[in-house]
Short mmCIF file of C-alpha atoms in Angstrom, two decimals:
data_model
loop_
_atom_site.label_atom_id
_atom_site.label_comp_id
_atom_site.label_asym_id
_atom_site.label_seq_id
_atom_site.Cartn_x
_atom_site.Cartn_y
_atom_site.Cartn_z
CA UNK A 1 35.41 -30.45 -22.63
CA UNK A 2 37.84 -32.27 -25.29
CA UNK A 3 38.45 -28.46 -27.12
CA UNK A 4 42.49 -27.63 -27.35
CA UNK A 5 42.62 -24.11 -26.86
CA UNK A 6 40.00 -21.19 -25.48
CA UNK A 7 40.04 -20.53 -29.74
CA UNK A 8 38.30 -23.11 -29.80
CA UNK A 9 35.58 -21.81 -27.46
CA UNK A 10 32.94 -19.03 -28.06
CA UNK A 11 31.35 -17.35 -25.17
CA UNK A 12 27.95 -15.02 -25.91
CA UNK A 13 25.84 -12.98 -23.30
CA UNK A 14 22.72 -11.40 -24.21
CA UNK A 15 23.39 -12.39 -28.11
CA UNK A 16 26.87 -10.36 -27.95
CA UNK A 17 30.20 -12.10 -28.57
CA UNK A 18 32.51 -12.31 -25.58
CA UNK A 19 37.05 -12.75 -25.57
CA UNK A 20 36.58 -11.75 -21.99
CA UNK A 21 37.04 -15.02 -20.57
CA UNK A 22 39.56 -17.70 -19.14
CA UNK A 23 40.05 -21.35 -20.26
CA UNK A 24 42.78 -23.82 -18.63
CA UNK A 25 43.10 -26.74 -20.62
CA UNK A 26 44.19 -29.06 -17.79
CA UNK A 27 41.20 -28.43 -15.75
CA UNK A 28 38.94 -28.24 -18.87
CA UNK A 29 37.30 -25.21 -17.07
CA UNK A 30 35.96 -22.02 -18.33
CA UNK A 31 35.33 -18.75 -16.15
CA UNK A 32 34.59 -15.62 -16.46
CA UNK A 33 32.99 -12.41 -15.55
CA UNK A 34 30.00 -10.48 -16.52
CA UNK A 35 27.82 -7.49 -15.65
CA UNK A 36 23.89 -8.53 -15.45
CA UNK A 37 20.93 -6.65 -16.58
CA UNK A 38 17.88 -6.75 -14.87
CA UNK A 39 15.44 -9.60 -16.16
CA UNK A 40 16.94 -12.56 -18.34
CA UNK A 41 20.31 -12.41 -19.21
CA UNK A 42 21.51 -15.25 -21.87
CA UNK A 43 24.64 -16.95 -22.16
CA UNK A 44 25.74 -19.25 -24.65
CA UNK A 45 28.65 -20.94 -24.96
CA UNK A 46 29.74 -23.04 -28.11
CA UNK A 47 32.91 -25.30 -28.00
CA UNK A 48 34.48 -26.88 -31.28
CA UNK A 49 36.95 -29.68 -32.06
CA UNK A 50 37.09 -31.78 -34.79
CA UNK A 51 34.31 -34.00 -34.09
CA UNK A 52 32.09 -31.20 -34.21
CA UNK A 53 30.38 -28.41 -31.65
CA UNK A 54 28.27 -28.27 -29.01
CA UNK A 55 26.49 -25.36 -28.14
CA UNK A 56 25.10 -24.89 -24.05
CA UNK A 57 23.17 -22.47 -23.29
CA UNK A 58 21.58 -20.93 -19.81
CA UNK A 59 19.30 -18.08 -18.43
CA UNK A 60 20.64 -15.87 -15.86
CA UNK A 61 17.92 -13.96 -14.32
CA UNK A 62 18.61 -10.97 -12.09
CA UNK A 63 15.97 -9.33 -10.03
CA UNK A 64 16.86 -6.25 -8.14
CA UNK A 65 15.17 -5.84 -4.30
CA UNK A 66 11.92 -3.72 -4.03
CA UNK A 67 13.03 0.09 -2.96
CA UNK A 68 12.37 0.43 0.59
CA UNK A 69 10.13 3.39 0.81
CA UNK A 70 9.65 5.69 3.74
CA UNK A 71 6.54 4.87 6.02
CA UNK A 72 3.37 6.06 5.85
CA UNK A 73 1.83 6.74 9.49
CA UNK A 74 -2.20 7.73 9.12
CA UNK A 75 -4.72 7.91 12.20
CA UNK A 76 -7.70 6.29 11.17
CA UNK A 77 -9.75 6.96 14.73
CA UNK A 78 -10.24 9.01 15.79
CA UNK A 79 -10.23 11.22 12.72
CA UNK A 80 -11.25 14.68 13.55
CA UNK A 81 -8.09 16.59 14.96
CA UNK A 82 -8.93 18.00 17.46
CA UNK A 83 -11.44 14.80 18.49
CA UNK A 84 -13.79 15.31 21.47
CA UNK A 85 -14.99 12.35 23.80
CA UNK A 86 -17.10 12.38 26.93
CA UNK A 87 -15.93 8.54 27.70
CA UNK A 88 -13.08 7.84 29.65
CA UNK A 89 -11.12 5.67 27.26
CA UNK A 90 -11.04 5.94 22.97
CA UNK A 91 -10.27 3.09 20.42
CA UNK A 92 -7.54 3.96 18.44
CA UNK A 93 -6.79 2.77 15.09
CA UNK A 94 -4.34 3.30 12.56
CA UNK A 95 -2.75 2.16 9.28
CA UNK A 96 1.11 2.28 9.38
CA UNK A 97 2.49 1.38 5.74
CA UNK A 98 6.26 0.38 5.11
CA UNK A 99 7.09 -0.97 8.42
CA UNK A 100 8.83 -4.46 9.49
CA UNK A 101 6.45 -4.60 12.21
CA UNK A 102 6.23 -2.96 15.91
CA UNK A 103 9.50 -2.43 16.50
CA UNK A 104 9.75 0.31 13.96
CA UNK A 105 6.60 2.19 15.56
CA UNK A 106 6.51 4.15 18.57
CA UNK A 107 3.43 5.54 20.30
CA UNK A 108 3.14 8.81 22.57
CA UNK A 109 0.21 8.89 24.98
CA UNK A 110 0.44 12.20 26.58
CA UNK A 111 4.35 12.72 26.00
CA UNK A 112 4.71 8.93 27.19
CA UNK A 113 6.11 5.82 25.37
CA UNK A 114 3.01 3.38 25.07
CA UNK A 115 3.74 -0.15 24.19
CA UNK A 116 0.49 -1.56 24.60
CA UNK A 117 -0.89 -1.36 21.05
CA UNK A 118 -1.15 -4.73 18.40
CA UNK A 119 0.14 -4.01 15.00
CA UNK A 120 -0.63 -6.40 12.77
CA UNK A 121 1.76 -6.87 9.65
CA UNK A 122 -0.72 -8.33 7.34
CA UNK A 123 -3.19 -5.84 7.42
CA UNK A 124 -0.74 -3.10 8.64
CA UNK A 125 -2.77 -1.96 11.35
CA UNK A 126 -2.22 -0.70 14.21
CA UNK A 127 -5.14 -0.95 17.16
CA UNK A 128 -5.12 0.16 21.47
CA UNK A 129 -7.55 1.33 23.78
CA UNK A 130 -6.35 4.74 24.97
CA UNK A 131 -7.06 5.88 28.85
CA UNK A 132 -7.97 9.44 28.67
CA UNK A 133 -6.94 12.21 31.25
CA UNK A 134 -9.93 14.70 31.74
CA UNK A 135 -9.14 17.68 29.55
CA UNK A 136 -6.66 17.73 26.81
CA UNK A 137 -4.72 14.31 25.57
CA UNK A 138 -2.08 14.33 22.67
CA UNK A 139 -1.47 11.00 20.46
CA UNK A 140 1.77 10.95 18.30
CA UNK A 141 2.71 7.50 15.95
CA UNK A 142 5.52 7.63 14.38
CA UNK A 143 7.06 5.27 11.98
CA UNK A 144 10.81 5.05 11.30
CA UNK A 145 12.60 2.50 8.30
CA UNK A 146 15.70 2.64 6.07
CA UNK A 147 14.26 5.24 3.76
CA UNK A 148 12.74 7.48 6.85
CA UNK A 149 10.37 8.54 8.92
CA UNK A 150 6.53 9.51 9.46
CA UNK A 151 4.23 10.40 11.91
CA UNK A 152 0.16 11.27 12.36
CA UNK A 153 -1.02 13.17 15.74
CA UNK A 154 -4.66 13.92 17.47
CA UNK A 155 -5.46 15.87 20.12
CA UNK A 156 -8.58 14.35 22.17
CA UNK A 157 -10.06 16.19 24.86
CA UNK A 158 -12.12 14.48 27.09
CA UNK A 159 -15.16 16.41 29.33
CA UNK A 160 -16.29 14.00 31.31
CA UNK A 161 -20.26 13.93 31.68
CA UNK A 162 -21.86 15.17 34.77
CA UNK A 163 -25.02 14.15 35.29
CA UNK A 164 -27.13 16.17 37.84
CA UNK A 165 -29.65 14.37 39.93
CA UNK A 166 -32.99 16.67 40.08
CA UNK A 167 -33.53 18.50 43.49
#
């Protein structure tokens, strides 16, 4: 304010002297445009008239967004592959890293979609109880984001126990 010409204004960002600006004296406003780094970015502007300067300065800091990365999809029971059970149904857990939440998980139960599992964002886990066909079952999680795609897979077979009653 009160300066008679942009010559009478000096504009600095990051400690380096800036022309690359506009000044309109009947609005007494400055603009311009800059290119940030990433952290603190400085800019100081001085303004001189007769009655002396005055010197404003501000910190500009620019933080860029986390990379997505691409998920991470690891079966944490059971963890032999293949697993073997003689009980009808297993718990499954897993840890799926990277991930919104549920929506970006799918589970296959035997070739099926299976929507029945909690995934919990905090911890990243992912828990069901799976119902087991005798013989052989297949278990596929897969993870999809921005950055891409993972998946983990068992095979349980299940024998179920036959006990024999004596003669």
């Amino acid at each position: 304010q009160h300066v008679a010409s942009a010559q009478n204004i000096q504009l600095k960002i990051n400690g380096v002297v800036s022309t690359n600006f506009v000044y309109s004296n009947s609005s007494e406003l400055m603009t311009f445009s800059t290119s940030l780094v990433v952290g603190a970015n400085m800019i100081e502007i001085t303004a001189t008239n007769s009655a002396g300067q005055d010197i404003e300065t501000t910190t500009i800091i620019l933080r860029l967004p986390d990379p997505m990365l691409p998920p991470v999809v690891t079966i944490t029971n059971p963890i032999a592959n293949p697993s073997s059970s003689t009980q009808p149904t297993m718990p499954i857990t897993a840890t799926v890293l990277n991930v919104d939440g549920p929506q970006n998980i799918q589970v296959l139960v035997n070739g099926t979609s299976y929507t029945g599992f909690s995934f919990n964002t905090s911890t990243k886990q992912l828990t069901f109880t799976m119902n087991l066909n005798e013989g052989s079952n297949s278990l596929q999680i897969n993870a999809t984001n921005s950055a891409g795609q993972a998946n983990d897979a068992r095979t349980i077979n299940y024998r179920k126990l036959i006990t024999q009653n004596p003669p």
